[in-house]
Coordinates of C-alpha atoms in Angstrom, one line a residue:
M1 CA 250.2 278.7 253.2
L2 CA 252.9 278.4 255.9
P3 CA 256.0 280.5 254.9
F4 CA 258.4 277.8 256.1
G5 CA 259.1 274.1 255.4
N6 CA 258.6 272.0 252.3
V7 CA 255.4 270.3 251.3
A8 CA 256.3 267.1 253.2
Y9 CA 257.0 269.0 256.4
K10 CA 253.7 270.9 256.1
L11 CA 251.7 267.6 255.6
N12 CA 253.5 266.1 258.7
L13 CA 252.5 269.3 260.6
M14 CA 248.9 268.9 259.4
S15 CA 248.8 265.4 261.0
A16 CA 250.1 266.8 264.2
F17 CA 247.4 269.5 264.1
W18 CA 244.6 266.9 263.8
G19 CA 246.2 264.9 266.6
C20 CA 246.2 267.9 268.9
L21 CA 242.5 268.6 268.1
A22 CA 241.7 264.9 268.9
S23 CA 243.5 265.3 272.3
I24 CA 241.5 268.4 273.0
L25 CA 238.3 266.4 272.4
V26 CA 239.6 263.8 274.9
F27 CA 239.9 266.6 277.4
R28 CA 236.4 267.9 276.7
S29 CA 234.9 264.4 276.9
V30 CA 236.5 263.6 280.2
F31 CA 235.6 267.0 281.6
I32 CA 232.0 266.5 280.6
L33 CA 231.9 263.1 282.3
T34 CA 233.8 264.2 285.5
E35 CA 233.8 268.0 285.7
D36 CA 237.3 267.5 286.9
K37 CA 240.1 269.4 285.0
I38 CA 243.0 267.4 286.5
S39 CA 241.6 264.1 285.2
A40 CA 240.7 265.7 281.9
I41 CA 244.2 267.1 281.4
S42 CA 245.8 263.8 282.4
A43 CA 243.8 261.9 279.8
S44 CA 244.5 264.5 277.2
L45 CA 248.2 264.4 277.8
L46 CA 248.2 260.6 277.7
S47 CA 246.4 260.7 274.3
A48 CA 249.1 263.0 273.0
L49 CA 252.0 260.9 274.3
I50 CA 251.0 257.3 273.7
G51 CA 253.4 255.7 271.2
G52 CA 250.7 254.4 268.8
I53 CA 249.2 257.9 268.6
W54 CA 252.5 259.8 268.5
I55 CA 254.0 258.1 265.5
E56 CA 250.9 258.5 263.3
S57 CA 250.5 262.2 264.4
I58 CA 253.9 263.2 263.1
K59 CA 253.8 261.9 259.5
A60 CA 251.7 262.6 256.5
E61 CA 248.9 260.0 256.7
V62 CA 245.1 259.8 256.9
Y63 CA 245.0 258.2 260.4
S64 CA 245.3 261.4 262.5
L65 CA 242.4 263.0 260.7
N66 CA 240.4 259.8 261.0
S67 CA 241.0 259.7 264.8
F68 CA 239.9 263.3 265.1
L69 CA 236.7 262.7 263.2
A70 CA 236.0 259.5 265.3
M71 CA 236.7 261.4 268.5
L72 CA 234.4 264.2 267.3
I73 CA 231.5 261.8 266.8
L74 CA 232.0 260.2 270.3
Y75 CA 232.3 263.6 271.9
L76 CA 229.0 264.8 270.3
V77 CA 227.3 261.6 271.5
I78 CA 228.7 262.1 275.0
K79 CA 227.7 265.7 275.0
A80 CA 224.1 264.9 273.8
I81 CA 223.6 262.2 276.5
K82 CA 225.0 264.4 279.2
E83 CA 223.1 267.5 278.3
A84 CA 219.8 265.8 277.7
P85 CA 217.3 266.9 280.5
R86 CA 216.8 264.1 282.9
E87 CA 213.1 263.7 282.3
D88 CA 213.8 263.3 278.5
V89 CA 216.3 260.6 279.2
I90 CA 214.0 258.6 281.4
N91 CA 210.7 259.2 279.5
H92 CA 212.2 259.4 276.0
A93 CA 210.3 262.7 275.5
P94 CA 210.1 263.8 271.9
A95 CA 211.4 267.3 272.7
F96 CA 215.0 266.2 272.7
A97 CA 217.0 268.0 270.0
M98 CA 218.4 266.0 267.0
T99 CA 220.8 268.7 265.9
P100 CA 224.0 266.9 267.3
F101 CA 223.1 263.8 265.3
Y102 CA 222.7 265.7 262.1
L103 CA 226.2 266.8 262.6
I104 CA 227.3 263.3 263.5
M105 CA 225.9 261.9 260.2
F106 CA 227.6 264.7 258.3
V107 CA 231.0 263.8 260.0
L108 CA 230.4 260.1 259.2
G109 CA 229.8 260.9 255.6
I110 CA 232.8 263.2 255.1
G111 CA 235.0 260.8 257.1
M112 CA 234.2 258.0 254.6
G113 CA 236.2 260.1 252.1
N114 CA 239.2 259.9 254.4
H115 CA 239.2 256.3 255.9
H116 CA 236.5 253.6 255.9
T117 CA 237.0 252.7 259.6
I118 CA 235.1 255.8 260.6
G119 CA 232.0 253.7 259.7
F120 CA 232.4 251.9 263.1
M121 CA 231.3 255.1 264.8
I122 CA 227.8 254.5 263.6
F123 CA 227.3 252.2 266.6
P124 CA 227.7 254.8 269.4
A125 CA 225.7 257.3 267.2
L126 CA 222.8 254.8 267.0
V127 CA 222.9 254.3 270.8
G128 CA 222.5 258.0 271.3
M129 CA 220.0 258.5 268.6
F130 CA 217.5 255.7 269.4
F131 CA 217.8 255.5 273.2
L132 CA 217.3 259.3 273.5
R133 CA 214.8 259.3 270.6
E134 CA 212.9 256.0 271.0
N135 CA 209.8 257.7 269.6
L136 CA 211.5 257.8 266.2
L137 CA 211.0 254.0 265.8
S138 CA 207.7 253.8 267.6
S139 CA 206.3 256.6 265.5
L140 CA 207.3 254.8 262.3
A141 CA 205.9 251.5 263.6
S142 CA 202.5 252.9 264.5
P143 CA 201.7 255.9 262.3
K144 CA 198.4 256.8 264.0
N145 CA 199.4 260.4 264.5
L146 CA 200.3 261.6 261.1
K147 CA 202.1 264.7 262.5
I148 CA 204.4 262.6 264.7
F149 CA 204.8 260.0 261.9
W150 CA 205.9 262.6 259.3
G151 CA 208.0 264.3 261.9
A152 CA 209.9 261.1 262.4
V153 CA 210.2 260.5 258.7
T154 CA 211.5 264.0 258.2
Q155 CA 214.1 263.5 260.9
I156 CA 215.3 260.3 259.4
A157 CA 215.4 261.9 255.9
L158 CA 217.5 264.7 257.4
L159 CA 219.9 262.2 258.9
F160 CA 220.3 260.6 255.6
F161 CA 220.7 264.0 253.8
F162 CA 223.5 265.1 256.1
F163 CA 225.3 261.8 255.6
I164 CA 225.0 262.2 251.8
A165 CA 226.2 265.8 252.1
G166 CA 229.3 264.7 253.8
F167 CA 229.8 261.7 251.5
S168 CA 229.6 264.1 248.6
V169 CA 233.3 264.7 249.0
Y170 CA 233.6 261.7 246.7
A171 CA 232.3 263.8 243.9
F172 CA 235.8 265.2 243.7
S173 CA 237.0 261.8 242.4
Y174 CA 234.5 261.9 239.6
I175 CA 235.3 265.6 238.7
R176 CA 239.0 264.7 238.9
S177 CA 238.6 261.8 236.5
L178 CA 236.7 263.9 234.0
K179 CA 239.4 266.6 234.2
A180 CA 242.1 263.9 233.8
A181 CA 240.4 262.6 230.6
S182 CA 240.7 266.0 229.1
D183 CA 244.3 266.7 230.3
G184 CA 242.9 269.3 232.7
I185 CA 244.8 268.4 235.9
L186 CA 248.4 267.6 236.8
F187 CA 248.0 264.2 238.5
S188 CA 245.1 261.7 238.7
Y189 CA 245.2 258.5 240.7
A190 CA 242.3 256.0 240.3
N191 CA 239.6 256.4 237.7
A192 CA 236.0 257.2 238.9
E193 CA 234.5 258.2 235.6
T194 CA 231.7 255.7 235.7
F195 CA 229.7 254.3 238.6
T196 CA 231.5 251.0 238.3
H197 CA 234.9 252.7 238.4
F198 CA 233.7 254.7 241.4
V199 CA 232.7 251.5 243.3
D200 CA 236.2 250.1 242.4
T201 CA 237.8 253.2 243.7
F202 CA 235.7 253.3 246.9
F203 CA 236.6 249.7 247.7
R204 CA 240.3 250.3 246.8
K205 CA 240.4 247.7 244.0
E206 CA 243.4 249.5 242.4
Y207 CA 245.4 247.8 245.2
S208 CA 246.4 244.2 245.0
S209 CA 243.2 243.2 246.9
S210 CA 240.1 245.2 247.6
T211 CA 238.8 246.1 251.0
L212 CA 236.0 243.5 250.7
D213 CA 238.4 240.8 249.4
A214 CA 240.8 241.5 252.4
I215 CA 237.9 241.3 254.9
K216 CA 236.5 238.1 253.4
S217 CA 239.9 236.5 253.5
I218 CA 240.7 237.4 257.1
A219 CA 237.2 236.8 258.5
S220 CA 237.1 233.3 257.0
A221 CA 239.9 232.2 259.4
S222 CA 239.0 229.6 262.0
N223 CA 237.9 231.1 265.3
A224 CA 238.4 234.6 264.0
W225 CA 235.8 236.0 266.5
L226 CA 238.1 234.7 269.3
Y227 CA 241.5 235.5 268.0
G228 CA 240.6 239.0 266.6
P229 CA 239.9 240.7 269.9
Y230 CA 242.6 238.7 271.6
N231 CA 245.2 240.0 269.1
V232 CA 243.9 243.6 269.4
V233 CA 244.3 243.5 273.2
K234 CA 247.6 241.6 273.3
Y235 CA 249.5 243.2 270.4
L236 CA 247.9 246.7 270.0
I237 CA 246.5 247.9 273.3
I238 CA 248.8 246.4 276.0
P239 CA 252.1 247.5 274.3
D240 CA 250.9 251.1 274.2
F241 CA 249.2 251.4 277.6
G242 CA 250.8 248.8 279.8
Y243 CA 250.1 249.4 283.5
L244 CA 247.9 252.3 282.7
L245 CA 245.2 249.8 281.8
L246 CA 244.7 249.3 285.5
F247 CA 242.7 252.6 285.5
I248 CA 240.1 251.0 283.2
L249 CA 238.4 249.0 285.8
P250 CA 237.5 251.9 288.1
G251 CA 236.6 253.8 284.9
I252 CA 234.0 251.1 284.2
L253 CA 232.8 251.0 287.8
I254 CA 232.0 254.7 287.8
F255 CA 229.5 254.2 285.0
L256 CA 227.4 251.9 287.2
T257 CA 225.5 254.6 288.9
P258 CA 222.3 256.4 287.8
Y259 CA 220.4 255.7 284.6
A260 CA 222.1 258.4 282.6
S261 CA 225.5 256.9 283.5
R262 CA 224.3 253.5 282.4
L263 CA 223.3 255.0 279.1
M264 CA 226.8 256.4 278.8
L265 CA 228.2 253.0 279.6
L266 CA 226.0 251.6 276.8
C267 CA 227.5 254.2 274.4
F268 CA 231.0 253.2 275.3
L269 CA 230.2 249.5 275.3
F270 CA 228.9 249.6 271.7
T271 CA 232.0 251.7 270.8
F272 CA 234.4 249.2 272.2
L273 CA 232.4 246.2 270.8
A274 CA 232.7 247.7 267.4
W275 CA 236.4 248.5 267.6
I276 CA 237.7 245.4 269.4
P277 CA 235.7 242.2 268.7
L278 CA 234.1 243.3 265.4
F279 CA 237.0 245.2 263.8
G280 CA 239.5 242.7 265.3
Y281 CA 237.6 239.9 263.7
L282 CA 237.6 241.6 260.3
T283 CA 241.3 242.5 260.3
I284 CA 243.5 240.3 262.5
G285 CA 241.4 237.2 263.2
A286 CA 244.1 234.6 262.4
Q287 CA 245.6 232.6 265.3
N288 CA 249.2 233.7 264.7
P289 CA 249.1 236.8 262.4
P290 CA 252.5 237.8 261.0
A291 CA 254.2 240.9 262.3
D292 CA 253.7 242.6 259.0
D293 CA 249.9 242.4 259.5
F294 CA 250.2 244.4 262.7
F295 CA 252.4 247.0 261.0
F296 CA 249.6 247.6 258.4
I297 CA 246.7 247.3 260.8
K298 CA 247.9 249.2 263.9
P299 CA 247.2 252.7 262.5
Y300 CA 243.6 251.7 261.7
F301 CA 243.1 251.2 265.4
M302 CA 244.4 254.7 266.3
P303 CA 241.0 256.0 267.3
L304 CA 240.7 253.2 269.8
N305 CA 243.6 254.6 271.7
Y306 CA 241.8 257.9 272.2
F307 CA 238.7 256.1 273.5
I308 CA 240.8 254.1 276.0
C309 CA 242.4 257.4 277.2
I310 CA 238.9 258.7 278.0
I311 CA 238.2 255.6 280.2
V312 CA 241.6 255.9 281.8
G313 CA 240.9 259.5 282.7
Y314 CA 237.5 258.5 284.0
G315 CA 239.1 255.8 286.1
A316 CA 241.7 258.3 287.4
F317 CA 238.9 260.6 288.6
Y318 CA 237.2 257.7 290.4
I319 CA 240.4 256.8 292.2
S320 CA 241.1 260.4 293.3
V321 CA 237.5 260.7 294.6
S322 CA 237.7 257.4 296.5
I323 CA 241.0 258.5 298.1
R324 CA 239.6 261.8 299.1
R325 CA 236.7 260.0 300.8
L326 CA 238.9 257.2 302.4
F327 CA 242.2 258.9 303.2
T328 CA 242.1 262.7 302.7
P329 CA 245.8 263.5 303.5
A330 CA 246.9 261.5 300.4
Y331 CA 244.4 263.4 298.1
K332 CA 246.7 266.2 296.9
A333 CA 249.6 263.8 296.2
T334 CA 247.2 261.5 294.3
R335 CA 246.0 264.5 292.2
L336 CA 249.6 265.4 291.4
A337 CA 250.4 261.8 290.5
I338 CA 247.4 261.6 288.1
L339 CA 248.6 264.7 286.4
L340 CA 252.2 263.5 286.0
I341 CA 251.5 259.8 285.1
P342 CA 251.2 260.5 281.3
L343 CA 254.7 262.0 281.3
A344 CA 256.1 258.6 282.4
V345 CA 255.6 257.3 278.8
L346 CA 257.4 260.3 277.3
P347 CA 261.1 259.1 277.6
E348 CA 260.3 255.7 276.1
N349 CA 258.4 257.2 273.2
I350 CA 261.2 259.6 272.4
K351 CA 263.6 256.7 272.2
D352 CA 261.4 254.2 270.4
V353 CA 259.1 256.4 268.3
N354 CA 260.9 258.5 265.7
L355 CA 261.0 259.0 262.0
D356 CA 264.7 258.2 261.4
R357 CA 263.9 255.0 259.6
Y358 CA 261.7 256.9 257.2
F359 CA 264.8 258.6 255.8
I360 CA 265.4 255.5 253.7
A361 CA 262.3 256.3 251.6
S362 CA 263.5 259.9 251.1
D363 CA 267.1 258.8 250.2
F364 CA 265.8 256.0 248.0
S365 CA 263.6 258.2 245.8
K366 CA 266.4 260.9 245.5
D367 CA 269.1 258.3 244.6
I368 CA 267.0 256.5 242.0
L369 CA 266.0 259.8 240.3
T370 CA 269.4 261.3 240.4
N371 CA 271.1 258.4 238.7
I372 CA 268.5 257.6 236.0
P373 CA 269.7 259.0 232.6
P374 CA 267.8 262.0 231.1
K375 CA 264.6 261.3 229.2
S376 CA 264.0 257.9 230.7
I377 CA 260.9 256.0 231.7
L378 CA 260.6 254.4 235.2
L379 CA 258.1 251.6 235.7
V380 CA 256.8 251.1 239.2
N381 CA 254.2 248.6 240.5
S382 CA 253.9 249.4 244.2
D383 CA 252.8 252.5 246.1
I384 CA 255.8 251.9 248.4
S385 CA 258.0 253.4 245.6
Y386 CA 255.4 255.2 243.6
F387 CA 254.3 258.0 245.9
T388 CA 257.8 258.9 247.2
L389 CA 259.0 259.1 243.6
I390 CA 256.0 261.1 242.4
Y391 CA 256.5 263.5 245.3
N392 CA 260.1 264.3 244.4
L393 CA 259.3 264.4 240.7
L394 CA 256.2 266.7 240.9
I395 CA 256.6 268.7 244.1
E396 CA 260.3 268.9 244.7
R397 CA 261.0 268.8 240.9
L398 CA 264.1 266.8 241.4
K399 CA 264.1 265.1 238.0
E400 CA 261.7 266.8 235.6
D401 CA 263.1 264.9 232.5
T402 CA 262.0 261.5 233.7
I403 CA 258.5 260.1 233.5
I404 CA 257.1 257.6 236.1
V405 CA 254.4 255.2 235.0
F406 CA 252.5 252.4 236.7
A407 CA 252.9 248.9 235.3
H408 CA 250.0 246.5 235.9
K409 CA 248.7 243.3 234.4
N410 CA 246.8 245.1 231.7
G411 CA 249.6 247.3 230.5
I412 CA 251.2 250.6 231.4
R413 CA 249.5 253.8 232.5
S414 CA 250.6 257.3 233.4
D415 CA 248.8 259.2 236.2
I416 CA 250.5 262.5 235.2
N417 CA 248.9 264.9 232.8
S418 CA 250.8 264.6 229.5
L419 CA 250.3 268.3 228.8
W420 CA 252.4 269.1 231.9
K421 CA 255.7 269.4 230.0
Y422 CA 255.7 265.8 229.0
R423 CA 254.0 266.1 225.7
N424 CA 256.9 268.2 224.5
M425 CA 259.5 266.1 226.3
F426 CA 258.1 262.7 225.4
P427 CA 256.0 263.3 222.2
E428 CA 256.5 259.7 221.1
F429 CA 255.2 258.5 224.4
F430 CA 251.8 260.2 224.3
E431 CA 251.0 259.8 220.6
E432 CA 248.8 256.9 221.2
R433 CA 246.7 255.7 224.2
P434 CA 246.8 253.1 225.7
I435 CA 250.6 253.3 225.5
S436 CA 252.0 250.9 223.0
R437 CA 254.5 248.3 224.3
G438 CA 256.1 248.3 220.8
R439 CA 256.6 252.0 220.9
I440 CA 258.1 251.7 224.4
D441 CA 260.6 249.2 223.1
K442 CA 261.6 251.1 220.1
M443 CA 261.9 254.5 221.6
Y444 CA 263.2 253.7 225.1
S445 CA 264.1 250.1 225.9
E446 CA 266.4 249.6 222.9
K447 CA 268.2 252.8 223.9
G448 CA 268.7 251.8 227.5
R449 CA 266.2 254.4 228.8
L450 CA 263.5 252.0 230.3
F451 CA 263.9 251.2 234.0
A452 CA 261.9 249.2 236.6
Y453 CA 261.9 249.9 240.3
S454 CA 261.4 246.3 241.2
L455 CA 261.3 242.9 239.5
L456 CA 259.0 241.1 242.0
G457 CA 255.4 241.8 241.5
Q458 CA 255.8 243.1 237.9
P459 CA 253.2 242.0 235.3
E460 CA 254.1 238.9 233.4
F461 CA 254.6 240.8 230.2
I462 CA 257.6 242.5 231.7
K463 CA 259.2 239.2 232.5
E464 CA 258.4 237.7 229.1
R465 CA 259.4 240.7 227.1
Y466 CA 262.6 242.1 228.7
R467 CA 266.0 241.0 229.9
T468 CA 267.3 242.8 232.9
E469 CA 270.5 244.4 234.2
P470 CA 270.7 246.0 237.7
F471 CA 271.1 249.8 237.9
I472 CA 271.1 252.1 240.9
L473 CA 268.2 251.0 243.0
S474 CA 266.4 250.0 239.8
Y475 CA 266.8 247.7 236.8
R476 CA 267.5 248.6 233.2
L477 CA 265.2 246.7 230.8
F478 CA 266.2 245.6 227.3
P479 CA 264.1 243.7 224.8
K480 CA 264.9 240.1 224.8
D481 CA 265.1 240.0 221.0
G482 CA 266.7 243.5 220.7
D483 CA 270.2 244.9 220.6
G484 CA 270.4 246.9 223.8
E485 CA 273.9 247.6 224.9
S486 CA 275.3 246.3 228.2
S487 CA 275.6 249.1 230.7
W488 CA 278.4 247.8 233.0
N489 CA 280.6 250.9 232.6
K490 CA 277.6 253.2 233.0
Y491 CA 276.7 251.3 236.2
L492 CA 280.2 251.7 237.6
S493 CA 280.2 255.5 236.9
A494 CA 276.7 256.0 238.3
F495 CA 277.6 254.2 241.5
D496 CA 280.1 256.9 242.3
K497 CA 277.1 259.3 242.8
F498 CA 275.2 256.8 244.9
V499 CA 274.6 257.8 248.5
Y500 CA 273.9 254.9 250.8
E501 CA 275.8 255.6 254.1
R502 CA 272.8 256.9 256.1
S503 CA 270.5 254.1 254.9
S504 CA 273.1 251.4 255.8
K505 CA 272.8 252.5 259.5
I506 CA 269.0 252.3 259.7
K507 CA 267.7 249.2 261.4
T508 CA 264.0 248.7 260.8
A509 CA 261.5 245.9 260.9
D510 CA 258.6 247.3 258.8
I511 CA 257.8 245.7 255.5
F512 CA 258.1 249.0 253.5
S513 CA 261.6 249.7 254.6
R514 CA 262.7 246.1 254.1
E515 CA 261.6 246.2 250.5
L516 CA 263.6 249.4 249.9
Q517 CA 266.6 248.0 251.8
M518 CA 266.7 245.0 249.4
N519 CA 267.1 247.4 246.5
Y520 CA 270.1 248.9 248.3
F521 CA 271.4 245.4 248.9
I522 CA 271.2 244.3 245.3
T523 CA 272.7 247.6 244.0
I524 CA 275.7 247.3 246.3
N525 CA 276.0 243.5 245.8
H526 CA 276.0 243.9 242.1
Y527 CA 278.7 246.6 242.3
A528 CA 280.8 244.1 244.3
Y529 CA 280.3 241.5 241.7
L530 CA 281.4 243.8 238.9
L531 CA 284.5 244.7 240.9
R532 CA 285.3 241.0 241.3
Q533 CA 284.9 240.6 237.5
K534 CA 287.4 243.4 237.0
G535 CA 289.9 241.8 239.3
D536 CA 289.5 244.3 242.2
F537 CA 289.1 241.6 244.9
G538 CA 289.8 243.9 247.9
R539 CA 287.2 246.5 247.1
S540 CA 284.8 243.7 246.0
E541 CA 285.0 242.0 249.4
H542 CA 284.4 245.3 251.1
Y543 CA 281.2 246.0 249.2
Y544 CA 280.0 242.4 249.7
K545 CA 280.3 242.9 253.5
L546 CA 278.6 246.4 253.2
S547 CA 275.7 244.9 251.2
N548 CA 275.0 242.4 254.0
S549 CA 274.2 245.4 256.3
F550 CA 271.0 245.7 254.3
I551 CA 270.0 242.1 254.3
N552 CA 266.9 240.9 256.2
P553 CA 265.2 237.6 256.7
E554 CA 263.3 237.8 253.5
G555 CA 266.3 239.3 251.7
I556 CA 267.9 236.2 250.4
I557 CA 264.7 234.9 249.0
Y558 CA 264.2 238.3 247.2
Y559 CA 267.8 238.1 245.9
M560 CA 267.4 234.5 244.6
A561 CA 264.2 235.5 242.8
Y562 CA 266.0 238.5 241.2
L563 CA 268.9 236.2 240.1
E564 CA 266.4 233.7 238.7
F565 CA 264.8 236.6 236.7
T566 CA 268.1 237.8 235.3
G567 CA 269.5 234.3 234.9
N568 CA 273.0 235.3 236.2
K569 CA 274.0 232.1 238.1
N570 CA 277.6 233.2 238.2
E571 CA 276.7 236.3 240.2
A572 CA 274.8 234.2 242.6
Y573 CA 277.7 231.8 243.2
T574 CA 280.1 234.7 243.7
Y575 CA 278.0 236.3 246.3
L576 CA 277.3 233.0 248.2
D577 CA 281.1 232.2 248.2
S578 CA 281.6 235.6 249.8
L579 CA 278.8 235.0 252.3
E580 CA 280.1 231.5 253.2
K581 CA 283.4 233.1 254.3
E582 CA 281.7 235.7 256.4
V583 CA 279.4 233.2 258.3
G584 CA 282.5 231.3 259.4
K585 CA 281.7 228.4 261.7
D586 CA 278.1 229.1 262.1
D587 CA 276.7 225.7 261.1
V588 CA 273.1 226.9 260.6
A589 CA 274.2 229.8 258.3
K590 CA 276.5 227.5 256.4
K591 CA 273.7 225.0 255.8
I592 CA 271.5 227.8 254.5
V593 CA 274.2 228.9 252.1
Y594 CA 274.7 225.3 251.0
E595 CA 271.0 224.9 250.3
L596 CA 270.9 228.2 248.4
K597 CA 273.8 227.0 246.2
R598 CA 271.9 223.8 245.5
S599 CA 268.7 225.7 244.6
I600 CA 270.4 227.7 241.7
K601 CA 272.1 224.7 240.0

């Protein structure tokens, strides 16, 4: 609807929108607890500027919306506890309204359609529900008064109804699957046509491991209950908050006052127990988790940062009140400091938290689509590449004469509606379903129009059926028993259109970017090898050195696996000879090169 920006920019902006709303809820929560605008503004600003929140609020992802929904639930619980009449809180009177909890259950249900971690918010919701409405359980346990009993049953039924009403967003996946089966929609990802397929979709079984498999694997680690919360605090909370965590202790102390405040403490206690010990145990319970685990997991803990900001704001209020009571002249300066403290994290975040490294994904998808010949098929097996390519294909319409399909162990599938241009462009491709491998070979592979994004992780039938030649950020696949022509000259001419300068300057540590960088490395490295074969030694050495700017710790292993797949030992030796010259007198590096040479004999 916005008249400016492309779709990607608008989606990034939507994440920022949800992040802003979550920060507003932080303000409202702290203000309800303290009735102090300065502390509320400070906590709200902090929630907007903390690095772990900032980076997820400026890119198209589900985590910003998930944080808003989690904050909305916590806010509604806080508001319900705070606004309950005192006699109701103490005596558990049945007159207390259940309306906020109906809304909470609806938000829980709808949030499950966005990200499963919203489920942890059931814990503070239950605290509010059953400590303010204890008669719900007592009425069910002793149904002497039928009116009260059926009233309790009705309320529990309504809670369940509102959850199902929110959860019904998943009906979209069923409707989408039915439409996809009749070629009624443009793009469909994950089939939910039957209940079994829906369960598979819900538990993300289309990924390499489902949600339940991942939890079972991590939670089985030795001492996971100990290392999980330890890892959350050390690697996720402390790096973002640092010295600001000093405000948490006074924030806890202020809870220890009247009964209502202790009930609020119980609400926050259950919230943090759910998100630190329990969620930590289920996700990062290993003793020494690899850095890649934290890259994947950190966005899941984004709501936790907002909750901590509330406690920090509560603690800041307690400090300012204490200073006013003990040393009044410093009160105004303290209030100003509380307001400005969140701004102290801004310069560091501007420097460290930016999206520059994400340009590699944009450049990658544009380069690969630009250089693939017309009427080609590109096989992908990872969402790292799949969604960036699909975006440029369907939304930006960068390469409408190419079809992108997903290769998996059972075969090849297309998530794009065949009636959307492709039935006319690729009639032979859609004549039979499932797509025949023989037809793929005859119409595409033998003509040099079948490409794969990556060789690692491809189904076994790809390795068994095809021989491989590198192309621009991809690999051209020919039948092993066919007559496909070598594409050396086509590769050299395509390389002239290859844009790699910006990506060569990007230094990143995340697993997604490293995988894309390895495709840049192999593309440039192979070009250097072809130049060497043609006798152009000067330019070859230049590109060998340039390719090393993309290398990373896992890169050599990836490269060796690629060479093993292609069987080109001469290319491996040529590169390692070049690398041996570059490492010079570095004994460790020379030993690594020596061992690599031995491994490919």
